[in-house]
XYZ file of C-alpha atoms in Angstrom:
595
model
C 0.000 0.000 0.000
C 1.359 3.402 -0.952
C 1.389 5.797 2.029
C -0.512 9.025 1.660
C 1.224 12.387 1.440
C -0.086 13.176 4.929
C 1.472 10.009 6.316
C 4.782 10.760 4.587
C 4.779 14.260 6.004
C 3.992 13.024 9.514
C 6.811 10.457 9.340
C 9.238 13.066 8.041
C 8.175 15.509 10.736
C 8.655 12.856 13.421
C 12.147 12.023 12.136
C 13.093 15.715 12.093
C 11.755 16.137 15.627
C 13.848 13.159 16.774
C 16.947 14.592 15.104
C 16.290 17.956 16.763
C 15.855 16.383 20.200
C 19.017 14.286 19.852
C 20.904 17.290 18.531
C 19.869 19.514 21.445
C 20.646 16.820 23.988
C 24.086 16.350 22.421
C 24.883 20.053 22.698
C 23.597 20.356 26.258
C 25.504 17.255 27.330
C 28.799 18.288 25.816
C 28.539 21.801 27.213
C 27.876 20.594 30.734
C 30.332 17.696 30.692
C 33.252 20.056 30.385
C 32.446 21.508 33.787
C 31.946 18.090 35.363
C 35.253 16.712 34.169
C 37.313 19.861 34.748
C 40.852 19.810 36.157
C 41.732 19.630 39.813
C 44.062 22.615 40.002
C 45.209 25.901 38.484
C 48.852 26.370 37.525
C 50.963 29.450 36.811
C 53.878 29.342 34.381
C 56.241 32.329 34.512
C 58.875 32.964 31.850
C 61.094 35.947 31.099
C 58.688 37.685 28.715
C 55.345 35.982 29.303
C 53.085 34.456 31.941
C 50.475 31.712 31.476
C 47.530 30.703 33.668
C 46.169 27.193 33.035
C 43.246 25.415 34.687
C 42.996 22.559 32.207
C 39.935 24.075 30.533
C 41.713 27.045 29.040
C 45.180 28.596 28.957
C 45.597 32.384 29.038
C 48.973 33.922 28.231
C 50.068 37.481 29.041
C 52.994 39.620 27.934
C 55.291 40.245 30.903
C 55.454 42.771 32.500
C 52.969 44.683 30.307
C 49.961 42.498 31.129
C 48.431 42.405 27.644
C 46.503 39.183 26.917
C 48.286 37.686 23.912
C 46.773 34.210 23.739
C 43.689 32.282 24.845
C 43.815 28.569 24.079
C 40.495 26.765 24.360
C 38.479 23.925 22.809
C 41.221 22.899 20.415
C 41.728 26.454 19.130
C 45.359 27.467 19.596
C 44.556 31.168 19.987
C 41.111 32.771 20.058
C 42.709 36.207 19.770
C 43.951 38.256 16.869
C 47.468 38.998 18.093
C 50.562 39.583 15.989
C 52.397 42.021 18.252
C 50.600 45.274 17.369
C 49.546 47.710 20.103
C 45.831 47.443 19.392
C 45.674 43.631 19.199
C 44.960 40.936 21.783
C 43.203 41.922 24.997
C 44.011 44.984 27.100
C 42.803 47.746 29.373
C 43.136 51.295 28.074
C 42.184 54.921 28.669
C 41.906 57.726 26.151
C 43.331 60.750 27.940
C 44.447 64.347 27.475
C 45.746 67.153 29.639
C 44.470 70.747 29.847
C 45.930 72.905 27.100
C 47.201 69.967 25.036
C 45.297 71.183 22.016
C 44.731 67.700 20.613
C 42.249 64.850 20.881
C 42.559 62.225 23.569
C 45.296 59.636 22.961
C 45.271 55.958 23.886
C 47.244 54.630 26.842
C 47.066 50.831 27.075
C 48.072 50.931 30.765
C 51.000 48.579 30.177
C 52.541 47.428 33.419
C 56.195 47.692 34.421
C 56.021 45.263 37.329
C 54.609 41.724 37.484
C 53.585 39.922 40.673
C 51.892 36.615 41.460
C 49.478 37.720 44.178
C 47.771 34.349 44.773
C 49.131 31.009 43.631
C 47.116 28.075 44.934
C 45.726 24.926 43.370
C 42.209 26.408 43.416
C 43.090 29.962 42.339
C 45.716 32.112 40.674
C 45.640 35.923 40.773
C 48.306 37.981 39.029
C 49.042 41.716 38.981
C 50.592 44.072 36.421
C 51.414 47.452 37.970
C 52.648 50.796 36.762
C 53.440 53.714 39.082
C 53.324 57.229 37.679
C 56.087 59.747 38.359
C 56.800 63.294 37.069
C 59.269 62.029 34.441
C 56.284 60.378 32.700
C 54.316 63.622 32.360
C 52.794 64.085 28.877
C 53.772 60.474 28.006
C 51.221 58.401 29.938
C 47.993 59.071 31.795
C 48.584 60.432 35.286
C 47.559 57.277 37.116
C 48.935 54.497 39.257
C 47.514 51.353 37.673
C 47.151 47.829 39.010
C 45.610 45.454 36.456
C 44.563 42.088 37.928
C 43.644 38.746 36.322
C 42.107 35.808 38.183
C 41.610 32.173 37.194
C 39.715 29.639 39.299
C 39.748 25.858 39.323
C 37.002 24.275 37.207
C 35.742 27.600 35.799
C 35.576 28.077 32.037
C 36.841 31.636 31.915
C 38.855 34.275 33.737
C 38.247 37.557 35.556
C 39.900 40.952 35.307
C 39.681 44.114 37.380
C 41.795 47.216 37.913
C 42.640 49.688 40.648
C 43.294 53.197 39.331
C 44.698 56.027 41.478
C 45.486 59.723 40.982
C 47.489 61.271 43.812
C 46.743 64.680 45.251
C 49.961 66.373 44.122
C 49.747 65.244 40.494
C 48.777 67.355 37.439
C 45.208 67.548 36.155
C 44.054 65.461 33.205
C 40.928 64.185 31.455
C 39.694 60.704 30.539
C 37.421 60.431 27.505
C 37.148 56.626 27.687
C 38.198 53.836 30.025
C 37.541 50.299 28.860
C 38.659 46.721 28.223
C 39.087 45.709 24.583
C 39.395 42.165 23.232
C 40.271 41.600 19.559
C 39.283 38.091 18.479
C 40.429 35.916 15.602
C 38.506 36.157 12.316
C 36.928 32.743 12.881
C 34.456 34.514 15.220
C 31.912 35.947 12.817
C 28.539 35.662 14.579
C 27.848 38.479 17.052
C 25.255 38.267 19.845
C 24.347 41.212 22.070
C 20.777 40.281 23.070
C 17.996 37.816 22.291
C 16.892 39.802 19.240
C 20.210 41.380 18.188
C 22.279 38.665 16.597
C 23.846 38.524 13.167
C 26.734 37.347 11.050
C 29.209 40.201 10.791
C 31.589 41.314 8.041
C 35.362 41.023 8.147
C 37.268 44.136 9.181
C 38.658 44.234 5.626
C 35.094 44.501 4.278
C 34.931 47.988 5.776
C 37.892 49.210 3.713
C 37.687 50.514 0.111
C 36.743 49.192 -2.353
C 34.676 46.655 -0.386
C 33.274 49.326 1.901
C 32.215 52.942 1.420
C 32.640 55.383 4.277
C 29.495 57.365 5.101
C 28.999 60.570 7.121
C 31.412 59.511 9.870
C 34.201 56.962 9.894
C 32.403 54.397 12.057
C 29.532 54.072 9.552
C 30.386 52.096 6.414
C 28.210 50.860 3.563
C 29.149 47.287 2.653
C 29.531 47.426 -1.116
C 31.231 44.097 -1.843
C 31.557 42.171 1.452
C 32.952 38.653 1.799
C 29.497 37.477 2.881
C 27.157 38.277 -0.052
C 24.070 38.439 2.173
C 25.521 41.535 3.894
C 25.846 43.489 0.654
C 24.074 46.835 0.814
C 23.882 46.964 4.634
C 25.372 49.606 6.886
C 27.911 48.521 9.486
C 28.205 50.974 12.378
C 29.394 50.082 15.882
C 27.093 52.664 17.450
C 24.069 50.693 16.254
C 24.960 47.924 18.722
C 24.901 50.007 21.911
C 22.930 49.025 25.012
C 21.851 50.681 28.253
C 24.113 49.812 31.167
C 21.184 48.051 32.817
C 20.825 45.727 29.808
C 24.512 45.271 29.041
C 25.252 42.168 31.105
C 26.449 39.669 28.503
C 27.442 39.902 24.854
C 29.981 38.233 22.624
C 30.814 36.071 19.634
C 30.368 32.553 18.253
C 32.848 30.987 15.844
C 32.112 29.862 12.279
C 31.196 26.243 13.023
C 29.188 27.223 16.127
C 31.304 25.125 18.496
C 32.822 27.918 20.591
C 31.519 31.051 22.256
C 33.424 33.978 23.762
C 31.405 36.187 26.133
C 31.910 39.421 28.086
C 29.920 39.232 31.328
C 29.412 42.332 33.500
C 27.836 41.145 36.768
C 27.466 44.647 38.256
C 27.371 48.223 36.967
C 28.383 49.818 40.268
C 31.719 50.943 38.816
C 30.381 52.316 35.503
C 29.649 55.961 34.782
C 26.237 57.502 34.181
C 23.874 55.090 35.881
C 21.530 52.421 34.468
C 20.335 54.326 31.375
C 23.741 55.379 30.076
C 24.209 53.781 26.665
C 27.552 52.515 25.471
C 29.258 50.203 23.026
C 29.241 46.396 23.208
C 30.672 44.264 20.396
C 31.278 45.250 16.786
C 33.064 44.313 13.571
C 36.653 43.339 14.139
C 35.666 41.021 15.706
C 35.926 43.195 18.815
C 34.316 42.944 22.251
C 34.359 45.864 24.670
C 33.626 46.407 28.332
C 33.011 50.156 28.459
C 33.425 51.594 31.952
C 34.201 55.324 31.585
C 32.979 57.182 28.517
C 31.436 60.298 26.978
C 29.372 58.416 24.385
C 25.868 59.858 23.840
C 26.260 62.383 26.678
C 29.312 64.497 25.879
C 30.726 67.190 28.129
C 28.159 66.691 30.907
C 29.734 63.358 31.791
C 33.333 64.101 30.802
C 35.817 62.761 33.375
C 38.127 65.491 34.689
C 40.666 65.189 37.492
C 41.754 68.545 38.819
C 45.148 69.549 40.160
C 45.252 68.583 43.830
C 42.386 66.088 43.487
C 42.845 62.607 44.930
C 40.892 59.807 43.257
C 40.971 56.053 43.559
C 38.520 53.503 42.217
C 38.234 49.760 41.605
C 36.832 48.951 38.161
C 35.371 45.499 37.610
C 35.679 42.593 37.742
C 34.567 41.668 34.261
C 34.278 37.940 33.535
C 35.343 36.496 30.186
C 33.400 33.269 29.746
C 34.086 30.566 27.163
C 31.689 27.768 26.274
C 31.594 25.048 23.655
C 29.831 22.050 22.173
C 31.276 19.153 20.216
C 28.871 19.252 17.302
C 30.478 20.339 14.015
C 27.613 22.099 12.228
C 27.404 21.637 8.486
C 24.572 23.954 7.505
C 22.852 27.154 8.543
C 19.824 25.120 9.717
C 22.067 23.209 12.127
C 24.055 26.265 13.186
C 20.945 28.045 14.449
C 20.185 25.639 17.343
C 23.909 25.336 18.137
C 24.266 29.105 18.412
C 21.158 29.334 20.536
C 22.493 26.729 22.960
C 25.743 28.647 23.369
C 23.854 31.911 23.917
C 21.412 30.425 26.426
C 24.309 28.887 28.337
C 26.085 32.266 28.373
C 22.974 33.913 29.829
C 22.760 31.207 32.501
C 26.391 31.828 33.425
C 25.777 35.569 33.514
C 23.002 35.102 36.051
C 25.285 32.954 38.203
C 27.865 35.755 38.194
C 25.228 38.349 39.080
C 24.027 36.206 41.993
C 27.626 35.805 43.228
C 28.276 39.562 43.388
C 30.236 40.853 45.223
C 32.814 38.103 44.783
C 34.529 36.658 47.829
C 37.730 35.408 46.159
C 39.506 38.573 44.963
C 42.770 39.358 46.747
C 42.913 43.153 46.598
C 41.873 45.040 49.725
C 40.444 47.718 47.433
C 37.673 45.368 46.317
C 35.200 45.162 49.187
C 33.484 41.890 50.054
C 29.843 41.558 51.077
C 30.467 41.887 54.829
C 32.316 45.175 54.185
C 29.298 46.766 52.542
C 25.938 48.120 53.671
C 22.321 48.321 52.507
C 19.404 50.754 52.224
C 15.687 49.964 52.354
C 12.588 52.113 52.004
C 9.362 52.712 50.152
C 8.794 55.254 47.396
C 5.326 56.821 47.135
C 4.063 59.454 44.741
C 1.900 62.450 45.519
C 0.470 64.058 42.416
C -1.796 66.758 43.772
C -3.471 67.191 40.409
C -3.955 63.491 39.825
C -4.784 61.959 43.230
C -5.577 63.248 46.689
C -3.599 60.492 48.408
C -0.049 59.199 48.322
C 0.171 56.022 46.316
C 2.935 53.491 45.748
C 5.021 53.702 42.602
C 5.426 50.333 40.982
C 8.747 49.284 39.512
C 10.506 52.646 39.753
C 14.292 52.838 39.481
C 15.905 53.747 42.801
C 19.615 54.258 43.338
C 22.460 55.746 45.335
C 25.114 58.000 43.802
C 27.427 60.743 45.019
C 25.633 63.745 46.565
C 24.379 66.204 43.966
C 21.167 67.567 42.493
C 18.057 65.809 41.108
C 19.195 63.913 38.025
C 22.911 64.605 38.602
C 23.613 60.859 38.706
C 23.289 60.844 34.910
C 26.520 62.817 34.589
C 28.346 61.284 37.563
C 31.578 59.565 36.544
C 33.969 59.380 39.516
C 32.145 57.483 42.238
C 30.102 54.295 42.506
C 26.379 53.897 41.830
C 23.978 51.273 43.188
C 20.556 50.773 41.616
C 17.531 48.555 42.000
C 13.862 48.504 41.030
C 11.046 48.905 43.524
C 8.328 46.272 43.695
C 4.659 46.780 42.865
C 4.072 48.436 46.260
C 7.052 50.800 45.979
C 9.277 48.854 48.386
C 12.971 48.714 47.539
C 16.188 47.192 48.872
C 19.621 48.296 47.680
C 22.292 45.819 48.737
C 26.084 45.630 48.746
C 26.733 49.374 48.910
C 30.350 50.464 49.294
C 30.777 52.659 52.423
C 30.615 56.398 51.791
C 28.252 59.354 51.544
C 25.407 59.287 49.014
C 22.115 60.804 47.984
C 19.200 58.592 47.037
C 17.737 59.229 43.589
C 14.803 57.768 41.692
C 13.215 57.892 38.289
C 9.613 56.846 37.777
C 8.554 55.645 34.304
C 5.564 57.655 33.127
C 6.243 60.740 35.260
C 8.195 63.870 34.431
C 11.039 64.824 36.742
C 13.658 63.167 38.923
C 13.352 62.403 42.617
C 16.141 63.069 45.102
C 15.995 62.461 48.836
C 17.633 65.653 50.048
C 19.503 64.005 52.923
C 23.064 62.723 52.853
C 23.066 58.991 53.555
C 26.200 57.613 55.203
C 26.878 53.938 54.593
C 29.284 51.980 56.758
C 30.371 48.341 56.699
C 27.634 45.971 57.831
C 25.044 48.711 58.359
C 21.463 48.739 57.156
C 19.693 52.079 56.697
C 15.889 52.148 56.626
C 14.599 55.358 55.058
C 10.940 54.570 55.622
C 8.382 56.118 53.276
C 9.639 58.705 50.778
C 7.287 60.976 48.828
C 7.949 61.996 45.243
C 5.933 64.985 44.044
C 6.343 65.397 40.284
C 7.091 68.982 39.251
C 3.995 70.676 37.892
C 2.048 73.914 38.380
C -1.384 72.688 37.362
C -3.375 69.830 35.840
C -2.214 68.325 32.569
C -3.867 70.028 29.601
C -2.013 68.110 26.904
C 1.125 66.072 26.437
C 3.112 64.725 23.537
C 4.641 61.308 24.050
C 5.482 59.303 27.146
C 8.153 60.295 29.711
C 10.071 57.020 29.490
C 13.580 58.155 28.420
C 13.122 56.900 24.873
C 11.752 58.348 21.641
C 10.405 54.980 20.525
C 6.755 56.070 20.687
C 7.132 58.889 18.156
C 7.123 58.708 14.377
C 10.247 56.900 13.205
C 10.588 56.757 9.426
C 11.879 53.805 7.492
C 15.560 54.081 6.598
C 16.721 54.851 3.107
C 16.686 51.724 0.973
C 20.389 52.150 0.376
C 21.276 52.341 4.089
C 19.570 49.462 5.950
C 20.588 47.360 8.920
C 18.384 44.274 8.946
C 18.483 44.012 12.743
C 16.307 47.072 13.097
C 13.546 46.716 10.537
C 10.823 46.034 13.129
C 12.187 47.125 16.513
C 14.423 50.024 17.546
C 14.185 51.556 14.090
C 15.699 54.746 15.535
C 19.102 53.004 15.406
C 19.070 52.941 11.601
C 21.656 55.044 9.838
C 20.715 58.360 8.185
C 17.268 58.895 9.711
C 18.201 62.490 10.556
C 18.079 63.314 6.848
C 14.587 61.883 6.492
C 13.084 64.889 8.290
C 13.940 67.035 5.279
C 12.314 64.430 3.013
C 9.034 64.745 4.914
C 9.246 68.509 5.430
C 11.330 69.877 2.535
C 10.196 73.522 2.767
C 8.238 73.998 6.015
C 8.481 72.359 9.393
C 5.858 70.067 10.813
C 2.616 71.333 12.320
C 1.267 69.450 15.313
C -2.367 70.103 16.231
C -3.033 69.331 19.860
C -6.231 67.362 20.211
C -6.107 66.197 16.612
C -2.581 65.085 15.752
C -1.203 61.732 16.857
C 2.370 61.773 18.130
C 2.859 58.219 16.892
C 2.406 59.453 13.327
C 2.837 63.228 13.401
C 5.754 63.976 15.744
C 9.199 63.292 14.305
C 11.243 61.260 16.798
C 14.335 63.507 16.736
C 14.799 67.267 16.798
C 17.137 67.665 13.859
C 18.039 70.500 11.480
C 16.407 70.697 8.078
C 18.749 70.934 5.118
C 18.009 73.668 2.625
C 19.950 75.175 -0.222
C 20.204 78.528 1.535
C 21.766 77.069 4.665
C 23.209 73.629 5.431
C 21.860 73.746 8.967
C 18.407 75.260 9.082
C 17.074 75.734 12.603
C 14.107 73.539 13.365
C 10.828 75.364 13.885
C 7.830 73.413 15.104
C 4.383 74.935 15.058
C 1.848 73.794 17.631
C -1.808 74.679 17.112
C -3.885 74.341 20.247
C -7.240 73.779 18.597
C -8.854 72.334 21.708
C -7.997 75.498 23.650
C -8.955 77.967 20.936
C -5.483 79.516 20.744
C -2.316 79.339 18.690
C 1.390 79.479 19.436
C 3.654 79.785 16.421
C 7.384 79.255 15.939
C 8.069 76.952 18.851
C 11.832 76.803 18.323
C 13.927 73.756 19.225
C 17.598 74.632 19.070
C 18.956 71.613 17.255
C 22.156 71.175 19.228
C 21.594 72.835 22.610
C 18.217 71.219 23.224
C 16.669 74.434 24.576
C 13.100 75.444 23.751
C 12.057 79.029 23.102
C 8.579 80.374 22.440
C 8.044 83.646 20.671
């Protein structure tokens, strides 16, 4: 009897399901078995010009005494890194710095050490240090910092940790830091980048960005892929700024190699040492392949968050640790259909490891006295309520607000704070919050409430000491207003996602952002002129819809008479029987002027 087409399909579907189940079990088993059969000790090998840490899972080699990571051997790959001796290859810490009156852009200092020390050398742990002490003879040559770069490897752990202690003494000259970060340059075999569940893609080679394969656009970071090595990327824009994340979301990102057997991940278990608070956006991974852990930086904020150390100012801070995690499976994928599940398994495992690191914070195994353990820290508890006298007669709890501690300042000043530590949490549905593991010091408590204009600050200095718990009780946030709401445009949620975002030019797409986060597409600023070539938009309150009628960015309009036409927006208040014309948004200062 000849089977029907339905029967054939059902049998085929069953066989494919069985293959999928076996395939997933194989990956999960091989990924977990590595941890179960790991080595029993960590060893340190010290030679004249290099140092190697080895725990049987991976081997990490450093230049001595500089401290640059020059090799990572793992899963049968001799070196995961792109390193051939150049300054900007391998893995390293760096700062981009300048001094007042220098008259030039910030220059890179890779914080190379001059002194190596094995701080901990046990069978269960190795911690090594690469130090450099600043002195006046180094003025104008290197950043004015004492640096202590640490690396830690543990027994049975598929990865390694790094952190740094930076110090500027009181009698040293002033200087600025534009960026402070960790950079890792991987081998070209890592081509698939993952920065979130919905931001994953095969990336071009670095050479694809160079002419004639690539065409530079309005700024050097944005390149149109004209003839890339991967044909499917032809016609897309590659721009590292398109892959930025908020600090609060930037916990794990990384790369997967060509055959989907190996993953390299940057895990940031805490943002307490980063600048700008939870909503500060910064870079993640990008074409290179490059992975970054951005810690200090001006990106997207500019001068308001620029790091300046004055003459006579003492500063010391511990940055990190960051965890570099490596995972693998034994399955050699042969097709894109097979690579998809393999990549997903590596990514899901990386997220699981990230959560383990978050739950382990602060770590208890680091050797430096400058990194404080849990018992050396304090906590703050309280409840945040809102009183909106034009919306409700009673105080009511604020659900899921962001509450944090930062250096004393003004409401909202935490967004530009770059020298101290910050500690943030989210309140529960009743407004209750607990902030744990706070480093001792003096702070103000700040909060931001999604859906409400304004920033809350508890105008009392909070002193945290080791082992203490401070209960602030009920705190009342009264949003700034002088009367009931007559009209509003948009939602106060720190994004412009609700406004009208045009489609990108057909010649400048990035396929990651066709449905979500379209505002990250290249060239959208020019689309305003396309929609309003001669006159600026008119928004009629009570009639217009901000989802369709309010352009998401305040940008200049390009006209033949002037390359940067000021943006004039006209609001017609039809519901109120009045008009206000020429509502002027200064395109670069952000100020608003009515006339």
